[in-house]
PDB file of C-alpha atoms in Angstrom:
ATOM      1  CA  UNK A   1     -81.219-127.480 -72.812  1.00 49.00           C
ATOM      2  CA  UNK A   2     -78.268-125.284 -73.671  1.00 49.00           C
ATOM      3  CA  UNK A   3     -80.578-122.980 -75.597  1.00 44.00           C
ATOM      4  CA  UNK A   4     -82.728-122.504 -72.575  1.00 44.00           C
ATOM      5  CA  UNK A   5     -79.666-121.747 -70.422  1.00 48.00           C
ATOM      6  CA  UNK A   6     -78.479-119.052 -72.844  1.00 49.00           C
ATOM      7  CA  UNK A   7     -81.871-117.419 -72.912  1.00 48.00           C
ATOM      8  CA  UNK A   8     -82.023-117.362 -69.153  1.00 50.00           C
ATOM      9  CA  UNK A   9     -78.566-115.645 -68.968  1.00 52.00           C
ATOM     10  CA  UNK A  10     -79.429-112.746 -71.321  1.00 54.00           C
ATOM     11  CA  UNK A  11     -81.115-110.533 -68.678  1.00 52.00           C
ATOM     12  CA  UNK A  12     -78.121-110.906 -66.439  1.00 53.00           C
ATOM     13  CA  UNK A  13     -75.726-109.835 -69.201  1.00 53.00           C
ATOM     14  CA  UNK A  14     -77.833-106.822 -70.052  1.00 52.00           C
ATOM     15  CA  UNK A  15     -77.887-105.668 -66.467  1.00 49.00           C
ATOM     16  CA  UNK A  16     -74.127-106.180 -66.177  1.00 53.00           C
ATOM     17  CA  UNK A  17     -73.446-104.142 -69.324  1.00 53.00           C
ATOM     18  CA  UNK A  18     -75.682-101.310 -68.098  1.00 51.00           C
ATOM     19  CA  UNK A  19     -73.933-101.301 -64.724  1.00 51.00           C
ATOM     20  CA  UNK A  20     -70.531-101.155 -66.386  1.00 54.00           C
ATOM     21  CA  UNK A  21     -71.511 -98.123 -68.500  1.00 51.00           C
ATOM     22  CA  UNK A  22     -72.921 -96.320 -65.487  1.00 47.00           C
ATOM     23  CA  UNK A  23     -69.834 -97.068 -63.438  1.00 49.00           C
ATOM     24  CA  UNK A  24     -67.366 -95.966 -66.146  1.00 51.00           C
ATOM     25  CA  UNK A  25     -69.427 -92.936 -67.395  1.00 51.00           C
ATOM     26  CA  UNK A  26     -69.398 -94.079 -70.963  1.00 51.00           C
ATOM     27  CA  UNK A  27     -71.787 -92.637 -73.444  1.00 50.00           C
ATOM     28  CA  UNK A  28     -71.768 -92.980 -77.120  1.00 52.00           C
ATOM     29  CA  UNK A  29     -74.954 -90.955 -77.641  1.00 51.00           C
ATOM     30  CA  UNK A  30     -74.061 -88.339 -80.308  1.00 50.00           C
ATOM     31  CA  UNK A  31     -76.854 -86.050 -79.055  1.00 48.00           C
ATOM     32  CA  UNK A  32     -75.348 -85.677 -75.605  1.00 46.00           C
ATOM     33  CA  UNK A  33     -72.144 -83.790 -74.703  1.00 47.00           C
ATOM     34  CA  UNK A  34     -70.273 -83.346 -71.488  1.00 48.00           C
ATOM     35  CA  UNK A  35     -71.393 -86.574 -69.929  1.00 50.00           C
ATOM     36  CA  UNK A  36     -74.975 -86.294 -71.041  1.00 50.00           C
ATOM     37  CA  UNK A  37     -75.646 -83.020 -69.151  1.00 51.00           C
ATOM     38  CA  UNK A  38     -76.132 -80.607 -72.125  1.00 54.00           C
ATOM     39  CA  UNK A  39     -77.476 -80.616 -75.598  1.00 57.00           C
ATOM     40  CA  UNK A  40     -74.910 -81.161 -78.296  1.00 56.00           C
ATOM     41  CA  UNK A  41     -74.161 -78.167 -80.552  1.00 61.00           C
ATOM     42  CA  UNK A  42     -72.724 -78.395 -84.015  1.00 60.00           C
ATOM     43  CA  UNK A  43     -69.296 -76.658 -84.491  1.00 64.00           C
ATOM     44  CA  UNK A  44     -69.347 -73.121 -86.046  1.00 62.00           C
ATOM     45  CA  UNK A  45     -68.985 -72.923 -89.753  1.00 72.00           C
ATOM     46  CA  UNK A  46     -65.785 -71.690 -91.407  1.00 80.00           C
ATOM     47  CA  UNK A  47     -67.653 -68.724 -93.004  1.00 81.00           C
ATOM     48  CA  UNK A  48     -68.792 -67.357 -89.590  1.00 79.00           C
ATOM     49  CA  UNK A  49     -65.268 -67.640 -88.142  1.00 80.00           C
ATOM     50  CA  UNK A  50     -63.798 -65.816 -91.116  1.00 83.00           C
ATOM     51  CA  UNK A  51     -66.393 -63.023 -90.751  1.00 83.00           C
ATOM     52  CA  UNK A  52     -65.534 -62.483 -87.071  1.00 87.00           C
ATOM     53  CA  UNK A  53     -61.828 -62.470 -87.812  1.00 86.00           C
ATOM     54  CA  UNK A  54     -62.387 -59.886 -90.558  1.00 86.00           C
ATOM     55  CA  UNK A  55     -64.311 -57.626 -88.146  1.00 88.00           C
ATOM     56  CA  UNK A  56     -61.582 -57.916 -85.511  1.00 88.00           C
ATOM     57  CA  UNK A  57     -58.924 -57.079 -88.109  1.00 87.00           C
ATOM     58  CA  UNK A  58     -60.914 -54.001 -89.235  1.00 88.00           C
ATOM     59  CA  UNK A  59     -61.284 -52.824 -85.647  1.00 90.00           C
ATOM     60  CA  UNK A  60     -57.568 -53.263 -85.068  1.00 89.00           C
ATOM     61  CA  UNK A  61     -56.851 -51.293 -88.239  1.00 90.00           C
ATOM     62  CA  UNK A  62     -59.069 -48.430 -87.057  1.00 90.00           C
ATOM     63  CA  UNK A  63     -57.467 -48.400 -83.617  1.00 91.00           C
ATOM     64  CA  UNK A  64     -54.028 -48.216 -85.217  1.00 91.00           C
ATOM     65  CA  UNK A  65     -55.191 -45.368 -87.463  1.00 90.00           C
ATOM     66  CA  UNK A  66     -56.539 -43.460 -84.468  1.00 91.00           C
ATOM     67  CA  UNK A  67     -53.225 -43.968 -82.641  1.00 88.00           C
ATOM     68  CA  UNK A  68     -51.320 -42.630 -85.637  1.00 88.00           C
ATOM     69  CA  UNK A  69     -53.605 -39.588 -85.889  1.00 89.00           C
ATOM     70  CA  UNK A  70     -53.237 -38.926 -82.163  1.00 90.00           C
ATOM     71  CA  UNK A  71     -49.448 -38.991 -82.412  1.00 90.00           C
ATOM     72  CA  UNK A  72     -49.524 -36.604 -85.362  1.00 90.00           C
ATOM     73  CA  UNK A  73     -51.835 -34.188 -83.529  1.00 91.00           C
ATOM     74  CA  UNK A  74     -49.634 -34.311 -80.429  1.00 90.00           C
ATOM     75  CA  UNK A  75     -46.590 -33.473 -82.530  1.00 90.00           C
ATOM     76  CA  UNK A  76     -48.389 -30.602 -84.287  1.00 90.00           C
ATOM     77  CA  UNK A  77     -49.594 -29.226 -80.931  1.00 90.00           C
ATOM     78  CA  UNK A  78     -46.068 -29.247 -79.534  1.00 89.00           C
ATOM     79  CA  UNK A  79     -44.768 -27.470 -82.635  1.00 90.00           C
ATOM     80  CA  UNK A  80     -47.551 -24.859 -82.379  1.00 88.00           C
ATOM     81  CA  UNK A  81     -46.700 -24.218 -78.727  1.00 88.00           C
ATOM     82  CA  UNK A  82     -43.040 -23.754 -79.593  1.00 88.00           C
ATOM     83  CA  UNK A  83     -43.952 -21.289 -82.361  1.00 88.00           C
ATOM     84  CA  UNK A  84     -46.258 -19.405 -79.984  1.00 88.00           C
ATOM     85  CA  UNK A  85     -43.429 -19.092 -77.469  1.00 90.00           C
ATOM     86  CA  UNK A  86     -41.174 -17.705 -80.202  1.00 90.00           C
ATOM     87  CA  UNK A  87     -43.833 -15.095 -81.034  1.00 90.00           C
ATOM     88  CA  UNK A  88     -44.223 -14.185 -77.350  1.00 90.00           C
ATOM     89  CA  UNK A  89     -40.468 -13.742 -76.952  1.00 88.00           C
ATOM     90  CA  UNK A  90     -40.329 -11.544 -80.058  1.00 88.00           C
ATOM     91  CA  UNK A  91     -43.254  -9.439 -78.790  1.00 90.00           C
ATOM     92  CA  UNK A  92     -41.595  -8.934 -75.401  1.00 90.00           C
ATOM     93  CA  UNK A  93     -38.387  -7.899 -77.164  1.00 88.00           C
ATOM     94  CA  UNK A  94     -40.243  -5.351 -79.313  1.00 89.00           C
ATOM     95  CA  UNK A  95     -41.984  -3.981 -76.223  1.00 89.00           C
ATOM     96  CA  UNK A  96     -38.672  -3.576 -74.416  1.00 87.00           C
ATOM     97  CA  UNK A  97     -37.115  -1.870 -77.426  1.00 86.00           C
ATOM     98  CA  UNK A  98     -40.118   0.469 -77.637  1.00 85.00           C
ATOM     99  CA  UNK A  99     -39.832   1.290 -73.931  1.00 82.00           C
ATOM    100  CA  UNK A 100     -36.109   1.966 -74.256  1.00 82.00           C
ATOM    101  CA  UNK A 101     -36.714   4.175 -77.291  1.00 82.00           C
ATOM    102  CA  UNK A 102     -39.422   6.112 -75.439  1.00 81.00           C
ATOM    103  CA  UNK A 103     -37.101   6.710 -72.496  1.00 78.00           C
ATOM    104  CA  UNK A 104     -34.304   7.815 -74.788  1.00 80.00           C
ATOM    105  CA  UNK A 105     -36.670  10.186 -76.582  1.00 81.00           C
ATOM    106  CA  UNK A 106     -37.873  11.662 -73.294  1.00 76.00           C
ATOM    107  CA  UNK A 107     -34.308  12.113 -72.053  1.00 74.00           C
ATOM    108  CA  UNK A 108     -33.350  13.786 -75.347  1.00 77.00           C
ATOM    109  CA  UNK A 109     -36.397  16.050 -75.142  1.00 77.00           C
ATOM    110  CA  UNK A 110     -35.524  17.105 -71.600  1.00 76.00           C
ATOM    111  CA  UNK A 111     -31.891  17.692 -72.572  1.00 72.00           C
ATOM    112  CA  UNK A 112     -32.965  19.798 -75.557  1.00 74.00           C
ATOM    113  CA  UNK A 113     -35.327  21.796 -73.374  1.00 69.00           C
ATOM    114  CA  UNK A 114     -32.605  22.396 -70.794  1.00 67.00           C
ATOM    115  CA  UNK A 115     -30.185  23.444 -73.533  1.00 69.00           C
ATOM    116  CA  UNK A 116     -32.752  25.864 -74.903  1.00 68.00           C
ATOM    117  CA  UNK A 117     -33.276  27.327 -71.448  1.00 66.00           C
ATOM    118  CA  UNK A 118     -29.554  27.725 -70.912  1.00 64.00           C
ATOM    119  CA  UNK A 119     -29.280  29.453 -74.280  1.00 66.00           C
ATOM    120  CA  UNK A 120     -31.971  31.883 -73.216  1.00 61.00           C
ATOM    121  CA  UNK A 121     -30.125  32.537 -69.974  1.00 59.00           C
ATOM    122  CA  UNK A 122     -26.877  33.150 -71.867  1.00 57.00           C
ATOM    123  CA  UNK A 123     -28.656  35.586 -74.162  1.00 59.00           C
ATOM    124  CA  UNK A 124     -30.127  37.361 -71.176  1.00 54.00           C
ATOM    125  CA  UNK A 125     -26.692  37.631 -69.553  1.00 51.00           C
ATOM    126  CA  UNK A 126     -25.174  38.957 -72.776  1.00 51.00           C
ATOM    127  CA  UNK A 127     -27.903  41.541 -73.092  1.00 49.00           C
ATOM    128  CA  UNK A 128     -27.423  42.560 -69.480  1.00 44.00           C
ATOM    129  CA  UNK A 129     -23.734  43.080 -70.108  1.00 45.00           C
ATOM    130  CA  UNK A 130     -24.491  45.092 -73.244  1.00 45.00           C
ATOM    131  CA  UNK A 131     -27.170  47.187 -71.565  1.00 43.00           C
ATOM    132  CA  UNK A 132     -29.887  46.446 -74.135  1.00 38.00           C
ATOM    133  CA  UNK A 133     -33.509  46.386 -72.891  1.00 41.00           C
ATOM    134  CA  UNK A 134     -32.270  45.677 -69.372  1.00 41.00           C
ATOM    135  CA  UNK A 135     -33.405  47.181 -66.125  1.00 43.00           C
ATOM    136  CA  UNK A 136     -30.662  47.682 -63.566  1.00 42.00           C
ATOM    137  CA  UNK A 137     -30.387  45.061 -60.842  1.00 49.00           C
ATOM    138  CA  UNK A 138     -30.935  47.729 -58.223  1.00 51.00           C
ATOM    139  CA  UNK A 139     -34.226  48.466 -59.950  1.00 74.00           C
ATOM    140  CA  UNK A 140     -35.264  44.789 -59.514  1.00 80.00           C
ATOM    141  CA  UNK A 141     -34.493  45.053 -55.807  1.00 78.00           C
ATOM    142  CA  UNK A 142     -36.610  48.172 -55.515  1.00 80.00           C
ATOM    143  CA  UNK A 143     -39.446  46.555 -57.419  1.00 82.00           C
ATOM    144  CA  UNK A 144     -39.226  43.411 -55.264  1.00 80.00           C
ATOM    145  CA  UNK A 145     -40.101  45.541 -52.248  1.00 82.00           C
ATOM    146  CA  UNK A 146     -43.512  46.115 -53.808  1.00 85.00           C
ATOM    147  CA  UNK A 147     -44.334  42.407 -53.889  1.00 86.00           C
ATOM    148  CA  UNK A 148     -46.956  41.225 -51.409  1.00 87.00           C
ATOM    149  CA  UNK A 149     -46.805  37.414 -51.546  1.00 88.00           C
ATOM    150  CA  UNK A 150     -47.857  36.558 -48.018  1.00 83.00           C
ATOM    151  CA  UNK A 151     -45.650  33.850 -46.576  1.00 84.00           C
ATOM    152  CA  UNK A 152     -43.798  33.015 -49.804  1.00 92.00           C
ATOM    153  CA  UNK A 153     -40.041  33.442 -49.695  1.00 91.00           C
ATOM    154  CA  UNK A 154     -38.494  36.003 -52.077  1.00 91.00           C
ATOM    155  CA  UNK A 155     -34.703  35.813 -52.440  1.00 90.00           C
ATOM    156  CA  UNK A 156     -32.062  37.866 -54.231  1.00 88.00           C
ATOM    157  CA  UNK A 157     -29.758  35.544 -56.202  1.00 88.00           C
ATOM    158  CA  UNK A 158     -27.130  37.559 -57.991  1.00 86.00           C
ATOM    159  CA  UNK A 159     -28.863  39.320 -60.870  1.00 88.00           C
ATOM    160  CA  UNK A 160     -32.203  37.592 -60.431  1.00 92.00           C
ATOM    161  CA  UNK A 161     -35.004  37.295 -57.890  1.00 93.00           C
ATOM    162  CA  UNK A 162     -36.393  33.938 -56.812  1.00 95.00           C
ATOM    163  CA  UNK A 163     -39.913  33.359 -55.502  1.00 95.00           C
ATOM    164  CA  UNK A 164     -40.049  29.938 -53.812  1.00 96.00           C
ATOM    165  CA  UNK A 165     -43.297  27.914 -53.970  1.00 96.00           C
ATOM    166  CA  UNK A 166     -43.342  24.628 -51.947  1.00 96.00           C
ATOM    167  CA  UNK A 167     -44.341  21.815 -54.287  1.00 96.00           C
ATOM    168  CA  UNK A 168     -46.167  19.983 -51.506  1.00 94.00           C
ATOM    169  CA  UNK A 169     -48.639  22.893 -51.382  1.00 95.00           C
ATOM    170  CA  UNK A 170     -49.224  22.688 -55.130  1.00 96.00           C
ATOM    171  CA  UNK A 171     -49.045  19.000 -56.079  1.00 95.00           C
ATOM    172  CA  UNK A 172     -49.857  15.622 -54.671  1.00 88.00           C
ATOM    173  CA  UNK A 173     -46.424  14.275 -53.784  1.00 83.00           C
ATOM    174  CA  UNK A 174     -44.733  12.490 -56.669  1.00 86.00           C
ATOM    175  CA  UNK A 175     -47.156  13.752 -59.346  1.00 92.00           C
ATOM    176  CA  UNK A 176     -47.484  16.630 -61.793  1.00 92.00           C
ATOM    177  CA  UNK A 177     -51.185  17.101 -61.091  1.00 92.00           C
ATOM    178  CA  UNK A 178     -52.065  20.412 -59.423  1.00 95.00           C
ATOM    179  CA  UNK A 179     -54.262  20.151 -56.346  1.00 95.00           C
ATOM    180  CA  UNK A 180     -57.485  22.194 -56.157  1.00 92.00           C
ATOM    181  CA  UNK A 181     -55.904  24.301 -53.390  1.00 93.00           C
ATOM    182  CA  UNK A 182     -53.024  25.319 -55.687  1.00 95.00           C
ATOM    183  CA  UNK A 183     -55.043  28.236 -57.021  1.00 94.00           C
ATOM    184  CA  UNK A 184     -54.940  29.919 -53.604  1.00 94.00           C
ATOM    185  CA  UNK A 185     -51.155  30.256 -54.103  1.00 95.00           C
ATOM    186  CA  UNK A 186     -50.792  30.667 -57.870  1.00 96.00           C
ATOM    187  CA  UNK A 187     -53.567  33.193 -58.492  1.00 95.00           C
ATOM    188  CA  UNK A 188     -52.374  35.939 -56.079  1.00 94.00           C
ATOM    189  CA  UNK A 189     -48.748  35.280 -57.069  1.00 95.00           C
ATOM    190  CA  UNK A 190     -49.597  35.759 -60.746  1.00 95.00           C
ATOM    191  CA  UNK A 191     -51.520  38.950 -59.936  1.00 94.00           C
ATOM    192  CA  UNK A 192     -48.488  40.378 -58.118  1.00 94.00           C
ATOM    193  CA  UNK A 193     -46.111  39.428 -60.934  1.00 95.00           C
ATOM    194  CA  UNK A 194     -48.362  41.014 -63.556  1.00 94.00           C
ATOM    195  CA  UNK A 195     -48.531  44.187 -61.498  1.00 93.00           C
ATOM    196  CA  UNK A 196     -44.890  44.536 -60.392  1.00 93.00           C
ATOM    197  CA  UNK A 197     -42.979  42.785 -63.192  1.00 93.00           C
ATOM    198  CA  UNK A 198     -45.173  43.075 -66.300  1.00 93.00           C
ATOM    199  CA  UNK A 199     -42.216  43.062 -68.747  1.00 92.00           C
ATOM    200  CA  UNK A 200     -39.560  40.938 -67.027  1.00 93.00           C
ATOM    201  CA  UNK A 201     -38.709  37.481 -68.293  1.00 95.00           C
ATOM    202  CA  UNK A 202     -39.680  34.840 -65.690  1.00 96.00           C
ATOM    203  CA  UNK A 203     -38.364  31.293 -65.553  1.00 97.00           C
ATOM    204  CA  UNK A 204     -40.371  28.493 -63.889  1.00 97.00           C
ATOM    205  CA  UNK A 205     -37.799  26.114 -62.381  1.00 97.00           C
ATOM    206  CA  UNK A 206     -38.818  22.767 -60.903  1.00 97.00           C
ATOM    207  CA  UNK A 207     -36.872  20.891 -58.206  1.00 97.00           C
ATOM    208  CA  UNK A 208     -37.486  17.727 -56.192  1.00 95.00           C
ATOM    209  CA  UNK A 209     -35.691  15.508 -53.674  1.00 94.00           C
ATOM    210  CA  UNK A 210     -33.574  12.463 -54.471  1.00 92.00           C
ATOM    211  CA  UNK A 211     -36.136   9.856 -53.396  1.00 89.00           C
ATOM    212  CA  UNK A 212     -36.486   6.917 -55.838  1.00 86.00           C
ATOM    213  CA  UNK A 213     -39.411   7.101 -58.250  1.00 79.00           C
ATOM    214  CA  UNK A 214     -41.849   4.214 -57.789  1.00 73.00           C
ATOM    215  CA  UNK A 215     -44.875   3.890 -60.066  1.00 66.00           C
ATOM    216  CA  UNK A 216     -46.769   6.888 -61.348  1.00 67.00           C
ATOM    217  CA  UNK A 217     -46.422   8.588 -64.707  1.00 72.00           C
ATOM    218  CA  UNK A 218     -42.938   9.986 -64.051  1.00 79.00           C
ATOM    219  CA  UNK A 219     -40.012   7.612 -64.371  1.00 81.00           C
ATOM    220  CA  UNK A 220     -37.327  10.042 -63.178  1.00 90.00           C
ATOM    221  CA  UNK A 221     -36.897  13.216 -61.147  1.00 92.00           C
ATOM    222  CA  UNK A 222     -36.427  15.229 -64.354  1.00 93.00           C
ATOM    223  CA  UNK A 223     -39.668  13.890 -65.807  1.00 93.00           C
ATOM    224  CA  UNK A 224     -41.502  14.749 -62.587  1.00 94.00           C
ATOM    225  CA  UNK A 225     -40.203  18.331 -62.410  1.00 95.00           C
ATOM    226  CA  UNK A 226     -40.821  18.773 -66.137  1.00 95.00           C
ATOM    227  CA  UNK A 227     -44.470  17.799 -65.625  1.00 95.00           C
ATOM    228  CA  UNK A 228     -44.786  20.115 -62.618  1.00 96.00           C
ATOM    229  CA  UNK A 229     -43.271  23.178 -64.294  1.00 97.00           C
ATOM    230  CA  UNK A 230     -45.450  22.543 -67.350  1.00 96.00           C
ATOM    231  CA  UNK A 231     -48.563  22.470 -65.139  1.00 96.00           C
ATOM    232  CA  UNK A 232     -47.591  25.781 -63.482  1.00 97.00           C
ATOM    233  CA  UNK A 233     -46.890  27.358 -66.885  1.00 97.00           C
ATOM    234  CA  UNK A 234     -50.284  26.236 -68.151  1.00 96.00           C
ATOM    235  CA  UNK A 235     -52.009  27.682 -65.070  1.00 96.00           C
ATOM    236  CA  UNK A 236     -50.239  31.049 -65.247  1.00 96.00           C
ATOM    237  CA  UNK A 237     -50.934  31.527 -68.954  1.00 95.00           C
ATOM    238  CA  UNK A 238     -54.393  30.016 -69.346  1.00 93.00           C
ATOM    239  CA  UNK A 239     -56.028  30.969 -66.062  1.00 92.00           C
ATOM    240  CA  UNK A 240     -53.960  33.882 -64.772  1.00 92.00           C
ATOM    241  CA  UNK A 241     -53.512  35.554 -68.143  1.00 93.00           C
ATOM    242  CA  UNK A 242     -49.742  36.005 -68.099  1.00 95.00           C
ATOM    243  CA  UNK A 243     -48.136  36.324 -71.577  1.00 95.00           C
ATOM    244  CA  UNK A 244     -46.645  33.085 -72.893  1.00 94.00           C
ATOM    245  CA  UNK A 245     -43.574  34.913 -74.251  1.00 94.00           C
ATOM    246  CA  UNK A 246     -42.801  36.142 -70.728  1.00 95.00           C
ATOM    247  CA  UNK A 247     -42.417  32.636 -69.260  1.00 96.00           C
ATOM    248  CA  UNK A 248     -40.251  29.570 -69.813  1.00 96.00           C
ATOM    249  CA  UNK A 249     -39.671  26.371 -67.844  1.00 96.00           C
ATOM    250  CA  UNK A 250     -36.605  24.526 -66.535  1.00 95.00           C
ATOM    251  CA  UNK A 251     -36.742  20.956 -65.123  1.00 95.00           C
ATOM    252  CA  UNK A 252     -33.886  20.606 -62.616  1.00 95.00           C
ATOM    253  CA  UNK A 253     -34.851  17.213 -61.189  1.00 94.00           C
ATOM    254  CA  UNK A 254     -33.007  16.542 -57.926  1.00 94.00           C
ATOM    255  CA  UNK A 255     -30.173  18.951 -58.782  1.00 93.00           C
ATOM    256  CA  UNK A 256     -29.301  21.935 -56.567  1.00 92.00           C
ATOM    257  CA  UNK A 257     -30.918  20.815 -53.301  1.00 94.00           C
ATOM    258  CA  UNK A 258     -31.478  23.576 -50.758  1.00 93.00           C
ATOM    259  CA  UNK A 259     -31.174  21.286 -47.741  1.00 94.00           C
ATOM    260  CA  UNK A 260     -29.924  17.830 -46.807  1.00 93.00           C
ATOM    261  CA  UNK A 261     -31.977  15.026 -48.386  1.00 94.00           C
ATOM    262  CA  UNK A 262     -31.345  12.741 -45.405  1.00 93.00           C
ATOM    263  CA  UNK A 263     -34.136  14.324 -43.323  1.00 95.00           C
ATOM    264  CA  UNK A 264     -37.859  14.629 -44.060  1.00 94.00           C
ATOM    265  CA  UNK A 265     -37.731  18.395 -43.537  1.00 95.00           C
ATOM    266  CA  UNK A 266     -34.792  18.686 -45.900  1.00 95.00           C
ATOM    267  CA  UNK A 267     -36.497  16.640 -48.598  1.00 94.00           C
ATOM    268  CA  UNK A 268     -39.664  18.733 -48.247  1.00 95.00           C
ATOM    269  CA  UNK A 269     -37.632  21.930 -48.677  1.00 95.00           C
ATOM    270  CA  UNK A 270     -36.040  20.509 -51.833  1.00 96.00           C
ATOM    271  CA  UNK A 271     -39.431  19.833 -53.419  1.00 96.00           C
ATOM    272  CA  UNK A 272     -40.190  23.276 -54.806  1.00 97.00           C
ATOM    273  CA  UNK A 273     -41.081  25.494 -57.748  1.00 97.00           C
ATOM    274  CA  UNK A 274     -39.021  28.663 -58.127  1.00 97.00           C
ATOM    275  CA  UNK A 275     -40.243  31.627 -60.167  1.00 97.00           C
ATOM    276  CA  UNK A 276     -37.010  33.291 -61.311  1.00 96.00           C
ATOM    277  CA  UNK A 277     -37.366  36.951 -62.344  1.00 95.00           C
ATOM    278  CA  UNK A 278     -34.694  38.178 -64.767  1.00 94.00           C
ATOM    279  CA  UNK A 279     -33.673  41.750 -65.477  1.00 91.00           C
ATOM    280  CA  UNK A 280     -34.276  40.996 -69.159  1.00 89.00           C
ATOM    281  CA  UNK A 281     -37.527  42.343 -70.568  1.00 88.00           C
ATOM    282  CA  UNK A 282     -39.500  41.037 -73.535  1.00 85.00           C
TER     283      UNK A 282
END
């Protein structure tokens, strides 16, 4: 009888055990993980983990190497830029020294030329006093009456005659380049000088105003008037056929103004070329 009762209770116990497992979520199935919702996977092997760690370590090593190289290149670039700046500063210094030397040379050349001209004038004065190869001053005045220079001004200045040529009619203002129209003044003037004063020494003196020099080839008033007198000398000898030994040049710059430089008319009058005829013959 008891055996029969036990057998009849077994289905009830089985159902109760199943209900308890469902209610508590228990599962001892080794092929299920996460509450029986996914397939169970075996844990990775130690060899695979070690391989991944080795790859990560190699990548880290390469990244560190790249960082080191980048820092070295940055340092080298900064050093190269500093060295380049040093070279640029040295080049600018050499350029400035060269410019200063050029200006000093030009000033010395102009001073030497002026000294040479003054020496010639002193020799001419000495010869005039001694009476050697000199025509009397009164003879110059008589000869000057034979000049036919149109509207050009001819002045007696002590022992010499001065023929005044306005620079604005010869040159573009501020340059030593003769204008095409300059020949209309220089050619007939040269013809008259060759005819009336074939043996007299003639100085070509250049003057300008005191306006500041901006840009252009001339850096000073003396350089400008030196270029202008040189251009007139070249014209008179090469084109007009006057003897080179008869002529010489003097660059006066802004010295000896004829009129006040505070007015446009005065400055224009001060920009001039003067052909100075000496009693001395050659």
